[in-house]
Coordinates of C-alpha atoms in Angstrom, one line a residue:
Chain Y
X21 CA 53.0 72.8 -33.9
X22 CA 55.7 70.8 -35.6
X23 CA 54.4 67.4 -34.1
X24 CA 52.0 65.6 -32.1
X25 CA 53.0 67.0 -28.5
X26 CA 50.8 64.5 -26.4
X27 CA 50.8 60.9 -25.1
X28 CA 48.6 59.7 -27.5
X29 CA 45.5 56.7 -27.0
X30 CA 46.8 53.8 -29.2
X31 CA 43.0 54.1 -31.0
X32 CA 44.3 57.4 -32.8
X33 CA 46.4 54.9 -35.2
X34 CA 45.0 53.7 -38.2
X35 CA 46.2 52.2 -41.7
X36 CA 45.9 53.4 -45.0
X37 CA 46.8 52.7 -48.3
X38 CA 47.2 53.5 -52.2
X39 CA 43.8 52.5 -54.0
X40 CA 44.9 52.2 -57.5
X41 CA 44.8 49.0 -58.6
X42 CA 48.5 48.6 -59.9
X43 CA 49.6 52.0 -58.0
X44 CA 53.3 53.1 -58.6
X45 CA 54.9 53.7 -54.8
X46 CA 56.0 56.4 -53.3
X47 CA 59.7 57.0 -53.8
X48 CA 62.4 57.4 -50.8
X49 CA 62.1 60.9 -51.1
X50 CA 58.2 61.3 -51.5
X51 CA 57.7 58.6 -48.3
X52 CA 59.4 61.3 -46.6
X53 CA 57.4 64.0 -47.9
X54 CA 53.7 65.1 -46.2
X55 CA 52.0 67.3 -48.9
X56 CA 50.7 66.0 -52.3
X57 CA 52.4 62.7 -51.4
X58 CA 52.3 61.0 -47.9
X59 CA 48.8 63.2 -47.2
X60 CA 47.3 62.0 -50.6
X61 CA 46.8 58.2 -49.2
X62 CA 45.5 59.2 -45.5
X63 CA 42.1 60.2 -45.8
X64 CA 40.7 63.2 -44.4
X65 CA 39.5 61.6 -40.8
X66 CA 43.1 61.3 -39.7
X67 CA 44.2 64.9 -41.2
X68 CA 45.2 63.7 -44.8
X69 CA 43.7 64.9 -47.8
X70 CA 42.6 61.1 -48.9
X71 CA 42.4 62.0 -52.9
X72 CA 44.6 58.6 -53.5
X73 CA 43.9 56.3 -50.8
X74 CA 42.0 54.1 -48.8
X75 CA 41.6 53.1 -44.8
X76 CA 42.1 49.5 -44.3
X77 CA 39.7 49.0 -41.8
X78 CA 41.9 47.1 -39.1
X79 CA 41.6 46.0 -35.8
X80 CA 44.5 47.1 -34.1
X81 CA 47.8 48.8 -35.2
X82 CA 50.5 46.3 -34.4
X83 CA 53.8 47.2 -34.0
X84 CA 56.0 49.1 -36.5
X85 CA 59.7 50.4 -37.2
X86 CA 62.6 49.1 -37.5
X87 CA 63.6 45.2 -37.0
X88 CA 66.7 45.0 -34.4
X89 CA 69.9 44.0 -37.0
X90 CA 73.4 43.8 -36.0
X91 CA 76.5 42.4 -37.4
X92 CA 78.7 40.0 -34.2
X93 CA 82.2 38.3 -33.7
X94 CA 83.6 37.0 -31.1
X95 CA 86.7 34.9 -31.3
X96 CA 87.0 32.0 -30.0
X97 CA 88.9 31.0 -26.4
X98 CA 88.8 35.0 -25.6
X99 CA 86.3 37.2 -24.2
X100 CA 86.7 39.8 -27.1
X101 CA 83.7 40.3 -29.2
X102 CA 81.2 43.3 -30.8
X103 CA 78.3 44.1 -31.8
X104 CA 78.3 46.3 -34.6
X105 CA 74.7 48.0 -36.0
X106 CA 73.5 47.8 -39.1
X107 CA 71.4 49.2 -41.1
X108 CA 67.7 48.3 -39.8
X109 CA 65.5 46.5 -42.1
X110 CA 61.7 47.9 -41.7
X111 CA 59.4 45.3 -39.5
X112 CA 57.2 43.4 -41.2
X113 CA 53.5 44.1 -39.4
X114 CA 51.2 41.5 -39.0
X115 CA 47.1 42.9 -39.6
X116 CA 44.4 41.2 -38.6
X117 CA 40.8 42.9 -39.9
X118 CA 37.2 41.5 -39.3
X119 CA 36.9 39.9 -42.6
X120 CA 34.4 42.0 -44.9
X121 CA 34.4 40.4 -48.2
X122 CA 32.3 43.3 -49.4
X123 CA 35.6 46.0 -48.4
X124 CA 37.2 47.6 -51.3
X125 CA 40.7 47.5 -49.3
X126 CA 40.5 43.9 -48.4
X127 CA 39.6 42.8 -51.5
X128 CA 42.3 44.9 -52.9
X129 CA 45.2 43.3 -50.3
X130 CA 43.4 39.9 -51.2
X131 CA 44.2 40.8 -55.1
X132 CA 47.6 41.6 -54.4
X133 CA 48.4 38.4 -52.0
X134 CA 46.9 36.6 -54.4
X135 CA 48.9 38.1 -57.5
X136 CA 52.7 38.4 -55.7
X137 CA 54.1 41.2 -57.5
X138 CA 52.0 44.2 -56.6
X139 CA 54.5 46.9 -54.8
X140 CA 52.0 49.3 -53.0
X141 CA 52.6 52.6 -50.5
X142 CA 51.4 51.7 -46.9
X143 CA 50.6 54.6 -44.1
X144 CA 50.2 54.5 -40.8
X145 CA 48.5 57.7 -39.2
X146 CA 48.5 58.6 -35.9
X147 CA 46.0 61.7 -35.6
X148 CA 45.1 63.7 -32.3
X149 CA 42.2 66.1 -34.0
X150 CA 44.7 68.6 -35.1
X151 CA 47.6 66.9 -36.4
X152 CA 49.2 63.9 -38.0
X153 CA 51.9 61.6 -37.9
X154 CA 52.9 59.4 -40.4
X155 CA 55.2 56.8 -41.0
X156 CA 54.9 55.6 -44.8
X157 CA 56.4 52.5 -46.1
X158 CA 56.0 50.6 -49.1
X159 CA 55.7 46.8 -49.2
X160 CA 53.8 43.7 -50.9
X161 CA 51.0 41.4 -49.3
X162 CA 51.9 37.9 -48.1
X163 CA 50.9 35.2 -45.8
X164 CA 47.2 36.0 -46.2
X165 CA 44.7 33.7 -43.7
X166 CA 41.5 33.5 -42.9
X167 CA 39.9 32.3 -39.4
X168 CA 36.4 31.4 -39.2
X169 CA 37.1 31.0 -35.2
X170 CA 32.9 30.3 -34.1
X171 CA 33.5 32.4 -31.2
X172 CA 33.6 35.8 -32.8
X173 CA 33.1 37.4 -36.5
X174 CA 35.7 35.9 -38.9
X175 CA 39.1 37.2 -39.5
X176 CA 41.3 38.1 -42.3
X177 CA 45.3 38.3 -41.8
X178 CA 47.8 39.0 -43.3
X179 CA 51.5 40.3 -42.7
X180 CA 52.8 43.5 -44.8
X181 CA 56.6 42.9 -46.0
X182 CA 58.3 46.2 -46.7
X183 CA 60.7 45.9 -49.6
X184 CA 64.4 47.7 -49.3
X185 CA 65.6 49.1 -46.5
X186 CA 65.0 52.8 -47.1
X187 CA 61.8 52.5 -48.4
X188 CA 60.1 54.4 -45.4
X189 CA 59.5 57.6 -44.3
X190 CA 58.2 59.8 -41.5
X191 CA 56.4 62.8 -42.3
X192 CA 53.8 65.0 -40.4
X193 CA 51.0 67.5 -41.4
X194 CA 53.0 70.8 -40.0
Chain S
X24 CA 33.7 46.6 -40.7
X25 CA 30.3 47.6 -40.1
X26 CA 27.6 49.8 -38.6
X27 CA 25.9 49.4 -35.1
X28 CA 22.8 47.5 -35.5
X29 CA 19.7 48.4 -34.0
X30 CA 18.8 46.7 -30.5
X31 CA 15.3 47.8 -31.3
X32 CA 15.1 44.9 -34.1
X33 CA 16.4 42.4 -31.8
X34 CA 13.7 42.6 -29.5
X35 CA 11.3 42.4 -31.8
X36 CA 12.6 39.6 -33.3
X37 CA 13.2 37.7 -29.9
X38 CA 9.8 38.0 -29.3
X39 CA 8.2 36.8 -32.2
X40 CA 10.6 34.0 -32.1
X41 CA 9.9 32.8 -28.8
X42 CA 6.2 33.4 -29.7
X43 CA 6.7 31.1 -32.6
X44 CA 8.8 28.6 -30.1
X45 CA 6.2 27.8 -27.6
X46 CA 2.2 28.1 -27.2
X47 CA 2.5 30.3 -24.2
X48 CA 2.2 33.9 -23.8
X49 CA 5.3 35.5 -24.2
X50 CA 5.7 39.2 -22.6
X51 CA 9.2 41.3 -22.5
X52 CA 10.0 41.5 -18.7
X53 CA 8.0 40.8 -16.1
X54 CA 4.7 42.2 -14.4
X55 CA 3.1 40.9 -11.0
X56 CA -0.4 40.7 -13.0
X57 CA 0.7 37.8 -15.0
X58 CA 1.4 35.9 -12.0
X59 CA -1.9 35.4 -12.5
X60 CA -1.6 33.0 -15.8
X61 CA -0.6 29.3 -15.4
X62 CA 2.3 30.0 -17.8
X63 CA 4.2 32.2 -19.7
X64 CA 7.7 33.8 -20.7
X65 CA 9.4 36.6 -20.2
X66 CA 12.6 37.7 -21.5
X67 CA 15.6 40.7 -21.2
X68 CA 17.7 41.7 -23.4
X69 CA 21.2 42.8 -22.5
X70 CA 24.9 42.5 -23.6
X71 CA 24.4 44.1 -27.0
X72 CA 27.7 45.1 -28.2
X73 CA 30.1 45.2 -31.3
X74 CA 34.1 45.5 -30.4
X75 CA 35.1 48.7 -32.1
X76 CA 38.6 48.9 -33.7
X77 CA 40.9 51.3 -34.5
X78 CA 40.5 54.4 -36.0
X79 CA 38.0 57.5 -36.5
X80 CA 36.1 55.2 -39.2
X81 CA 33.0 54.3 -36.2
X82 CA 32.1 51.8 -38.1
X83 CA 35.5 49.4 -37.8
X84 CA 33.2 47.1 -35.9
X85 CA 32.9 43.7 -35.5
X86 CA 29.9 41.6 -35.3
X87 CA 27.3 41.7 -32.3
X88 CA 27.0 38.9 -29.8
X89 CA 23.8 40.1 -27.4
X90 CA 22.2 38.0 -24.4
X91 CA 18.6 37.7 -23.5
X92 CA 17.7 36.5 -20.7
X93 CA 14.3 33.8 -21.0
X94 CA 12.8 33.2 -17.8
X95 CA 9.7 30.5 -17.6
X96 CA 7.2 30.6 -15.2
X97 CA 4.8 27.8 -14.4
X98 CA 2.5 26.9 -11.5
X99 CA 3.8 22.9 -11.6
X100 CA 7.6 22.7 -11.7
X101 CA 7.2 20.0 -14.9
X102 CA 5.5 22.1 -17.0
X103 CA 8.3 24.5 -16.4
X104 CA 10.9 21.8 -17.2
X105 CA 9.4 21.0 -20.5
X106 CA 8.8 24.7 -22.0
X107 CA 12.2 25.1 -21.2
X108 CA 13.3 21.8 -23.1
X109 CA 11.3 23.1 -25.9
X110 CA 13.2 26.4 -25.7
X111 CA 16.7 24.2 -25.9
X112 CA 15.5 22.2 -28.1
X113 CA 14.4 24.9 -31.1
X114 CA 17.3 27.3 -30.2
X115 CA 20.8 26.0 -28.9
X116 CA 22.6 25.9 -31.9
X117 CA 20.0 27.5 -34.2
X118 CA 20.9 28.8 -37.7
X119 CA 18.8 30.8 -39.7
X120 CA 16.6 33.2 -40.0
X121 CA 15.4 34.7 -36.6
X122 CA 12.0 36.7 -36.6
X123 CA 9.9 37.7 -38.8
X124 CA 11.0 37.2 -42.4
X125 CA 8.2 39.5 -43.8
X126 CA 9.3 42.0 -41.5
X127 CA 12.1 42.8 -40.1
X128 CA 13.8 38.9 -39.2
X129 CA 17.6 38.6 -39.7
X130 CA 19.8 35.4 -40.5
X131 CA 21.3 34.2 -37.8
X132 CA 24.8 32.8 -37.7
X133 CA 24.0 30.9 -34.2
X134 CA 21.9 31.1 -31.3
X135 CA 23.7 29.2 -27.8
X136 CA 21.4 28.7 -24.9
X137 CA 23.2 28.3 -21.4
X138 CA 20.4 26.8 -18.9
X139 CA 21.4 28.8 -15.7
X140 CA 19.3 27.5 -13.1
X141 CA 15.5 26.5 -11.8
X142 CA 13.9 28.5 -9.0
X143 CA 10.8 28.9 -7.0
X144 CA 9.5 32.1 -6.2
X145 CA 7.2 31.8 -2.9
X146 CA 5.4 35.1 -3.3
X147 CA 4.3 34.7 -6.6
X148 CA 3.8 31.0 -6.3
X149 CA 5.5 30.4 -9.5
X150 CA 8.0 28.1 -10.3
X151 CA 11.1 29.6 -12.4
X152 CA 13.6 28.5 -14.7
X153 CA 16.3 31.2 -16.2
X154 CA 18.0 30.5 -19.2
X155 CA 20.4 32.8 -21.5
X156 CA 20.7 33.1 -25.1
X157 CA 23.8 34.3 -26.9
X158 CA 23.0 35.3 -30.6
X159 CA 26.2 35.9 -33.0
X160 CA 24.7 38.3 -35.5
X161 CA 26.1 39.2 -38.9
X162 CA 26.6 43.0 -39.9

């Protein structure tokens, strides 16, 4: 089976990154690329091989892909006018975990907020028992929060902001 | 992220709190025999549950928030009213530890109590009142 086949339970998504502490990212070509590179950082619960990554232990998968990006004219006093598409910048995704200041990865995304610079390779892994799909990007850590809301455990967000437009990749296990 | 916590400890805890609370006996639900006693307490526990997130990692949890019910029974509808102001009064917005620290207590982030309502039971000849209590426990 080439790909997931199934209408899939959004639960079966999950996020994962590289655990070095200054990793080097995945190329274009390797973001693209499921064995010894893309499977590496999903760990072996989603159908990856996990020998260089990490789950980051989120609470839901927002929403990912491209951002909507077109170039318009229109001219004035006439009805004439376009729409022309470009090419799509990758979305930025906005996490939110249950903060666990004890987590390797949230410590990790803390470092690298904190720092600015750190480039890291980003996967999100939709699994169905059998197979995986992937969608790999690589990005840096910004607007980090945390909300001590007294209503429920305390949360930590933060919003992943991939660099360069073809720096993602969609790759599956078969 | 964290494991499921064990209602087992919770109960034990709740009771040797309320035990420690007030200077009548305490019992976990209730039994027509003590109808017999002046006073007492009983209690439920119920609501135990941690949100799970995302993922095949079970435990990408968050933190528990269980309910347990306290019902007070007295003969004499003031002595209810004032064991269950004693109850308010120790745990609506308690934070510490909860339990037993030489066995098995916890720290408690916060304990909310809701006073739901007073009641007399004619069969029993008991006067009731019904309160809840909300824990927010770390994992």
């Amino acid at each position: 089976m080439a790909l997931i086949d199934k209408v899939l339970a959004g639960y079966t998504a999950t996020l994962w990154m590289q655990d070095d502490v200054t990793p080097t990212p995945l190329t274009d070509a390797q973001l693209s690329t499921w064995t010894a590179q893309v499977a590496n950082i999903v760990g072996t619960t989603a159908g990856g091989t996990g020998t260089a990554g990490m789950a980051v232990p989120v609470e839901a998968i927002p929403a990912f892909g491209a951002d909507d990006a077109v170039a318009s004219y229109s001219v004035a006093g006439a009805r004439t006018g376009a729409k022309i598409t470009t090419q799509n910048q990758v979305t930025s995704m906005n996490i939110t975990c249950a903060w666990n200041p004890a987590d390797p990865a949230m410590l990790q995304i803390r470092d690298d907020g904190y720092g600015g610079v750190t480039v890291r390779t980003y996967v999100v892994a939709v699994y169905d028992g059998t197979d995986t799909v992937a969608y790999a990007f690589n990005a840096m850590v910004g607007g980090m929060q945390w909300d001590m809301s007294p209503s429920a455990e305390g949360k930590f967000m933060f919003t992943l902001h991939p660099v360069g437009g073809n720096s993602y990749g969609w790759t599956t296990n078969s | 992220m964290s494991t499921q916590q064990n209602p087992s400890v919770y109960a034990q805890c709740i009771q040797y709190q309320l035990s420690d609370i007030v200077s009548v006996p305490v019992y976990a639900n209730f039994n027509r025999n003590w109808a017999t006693e002046p006073q007492f307490l009983t209690w439920n526990l119920r609501n135990v549950h941690q949100p799970v997130y995302t993922g095949q990692d079970q435990n990408n949890k968050g933190i528990d928030r269980p309910i347990f019910q306290i019902n007070v029974f007295s003969k004499d509808m003031d002595t209810a009213f004032n064991l269950s102001n004693t109850i308010l009064q120790s745990l609506h917005g308690y934070s510490g530890m909860f339990g037993n620290p030489a066995t098995n207590g916890f720290w408690l982030a916060k304990a909310d109590v809701f006073w739901l309502y007073n009641t007399y039971d004619n069969e029993i000849k008991l006067h009731q009142i019904v309160l809840d209590c909300q824990l927010d426990v770390l994992t």
